[in-house]
Amino acid sequence: QVQLVESGGGLVPPGGSLRLSCAASGSISGVLAMGWYRQTPGKEREFVAVATSSGTTIYADSVKGRFTITRDNVKKTIDLQMNSLKPEDTAVYYCNFRFLTTTYWGQGTQVTVSS
């Protein structure tokens, strides 16, 4: 069993930066990918970024060049550095750890980009 806790969200003006963190507890043996998604009311949860257990990273087109995902397999954490934030980045951000048969989600952290 795995539990995930996100932190680092908040209110930031357009053009600002935030760094989100996700800490996992429990065994992550066999994890296939660790990533970030986001969701706004009335919309589907959308992919933001993912890192495989070997370090390959993939980003949504909407965040390429602005966001960076990093992971620490020893500490069992993933971070999302968000730069040049835009109002459309406003959402609840969720981390997930994906295994062959199970995906675990955190409870989310709110990011609001507004002046």
C-alpha positions as CSV (number, residue, x, y, z in Angstrom):
1,Q,0.0,0.0,0.0
2,V,1.1,3.5,-0.8
3,Q,0.0,6.9,0.5
4,L,0.9,10.1,-1.2
5,V,0.9,13.7,0.2
6,E,1.3,16.8,-2.0
7,S,2.5,20.1,-0.7
8,G,3.7,23.5,-2.0
9,G,0.6,24.9,-3.5
10,G,-0.6,28.4,-3.0
11,L,-1.4,31.8,-4.6
12,V,1.1,33.2,-7.1
13,P,0.9,36.1,-9.6
14,P,1.2,35.4,-13.3
15,G,4.8,34.9,-14.2
16,G,5.7,33.6,-10.8
17,S,7.0,30.2,-9.7
18,L,6.0,27.4,-7.3
19,R,7.6,24.1,-6.4
20,L,5.3,21.3,-5.6
21,S,6.4,18.2,-3.7
22,C,4.9,14.7,-3.3
23,A,6.0,12.4,-0.6
24,A,5.2,8.7,-0.7
25,S,4.9,6.3,2.2
26,G,4.9,2.6,2.0
27,S,6.8,0.4,-0.5
28,I,7.2,1.7,-4.0
29,S,8.8,-1.5,-5.2
30,G,7.7,-2.1,-8.8
31,V,6.6,1.4,-9.5
32,L,6.4,2.1,-13.2
33,A,5.9,5.8,-13.3
34,M,5.5,8.8,-11.0
35,G,3.7,11.9,-12.3
36,W,1.6,15.0,-11.8
37,Y,-2.0,15.7,-13.0
38,R,-4.2,18.7,-12.5
39,Q,-8.0,19.3,-12.5
40,T,-10.3,22.2,-12.5
41,P,-14.1,22.1,-11.6
42,G,-16.2,20.5,-14.3
43,K,-13.2,19.2,-16.3
44,E,-11.4,15.9,-16.7
45,R,-8.2,15.5,-14.8
46,E,-5.4,16.2,-17.2
47,F,-1.9,14.9,-17.5
48,V,0.9,17.4,-16.7
49,A,4.2,15.5,-16.4
50,V,5.6,12.0,-15.6
51,A,8.9,10.5,-14.7
52,T,9.5,6.8,-15.1
53,S,11.4,4.9,-12.5
54,S,14.5,5.0,-14.7
55,G,14.3,8.8,-15.2
56,T,12.6,9.4,-18.5
57,T,10.4,12.4,-18.4
58,I,7.4,13.4,-20.5
59,Y,5.5,16.7,-20.4
60,A,2.1,18.0,-21.6
61,D,2.5,20.4,-24.5
62,S,0.9,23.1,-22.3
63,V,3.7,23.1,-19.8
64,K,6.7,22.2,-21.9
65,G,9.6,24.6,-21.2
66,R,8.0,25.9,-18.0
67,F,7.6,22.9,-15.7
68,T,10.2,20.4,-14.6
69,I,9.6,17.1,-12.9
70,T,12.2,15.6,-10.7
71,R,12.2,12.4,-8.6
72,D,14.2,10.9,-5.8
73,N,13.8,7.2,-5.7
74,V,15.6,6.9,-2.4
75,K,13.5,9.6,-0.6
76,K,10.4,8.4,-2.5
77,T,9.5,11.9,-3.6
78,I,8.7,13.7,-6.8
79,D,8.7,17.5,-7.3
80,L,7.2,19.8,-9.9
81,Q,9.0,23.1,-10.4
82,M,6.6,25.4,-12.1
83,N,7.9,28.6,-13.7
84,S,6.3,31.4,-15.8
85,L,2.9,30.5,-14.4
86,K,-0.2,31.5,-16.2
87,P,-3.8,31.9,-15.0
88,E,-4.7,28.8,-17.0
89,D,-2.4,26.8,-14.8
90,T,-4.8,27.3,-11.9
91,A,-6.0,23.9,-10.7
92,V,-5.7,21.3,-8.0
93,Y,-2.5,19.4,-8.7
94,Y,-2.4,15.7,-7.9
95,C,0.6,13.4,-7.8
96,N,0.3,9.7,-8.7
97,F,2.5,6.6,-8.6
98,R,1.6,4.0,-11.2
99,F,2.1,0.3,-10.8
100,L,1.2,-2.6,-13.0
101,T,-2.2,-3.1,-11.5
102,T,-2.7,-0.1,-9.3
103,T,-2.4,3.7,-9.4
104,Y,-2.2,5.7,-6.2
105,W,-3.3,9.3,-5.9
106,G,-2.7,12.1,-3.4
107,Q,-5.4,14.4,-2.1
108,G,-4.2,17.3,-4.2
109,T,-2.8,20.8,-3.6
110,Q,-4.4,24.0,-4.9
111,V,-2.4,26.2,-7.2
112,T,-4.0,29.6,-8.0
113,V,-2.3,31.9,-10.5
114,S,-3.9,35.4,-10.1
115,S,-2.9,39.0,-9.5
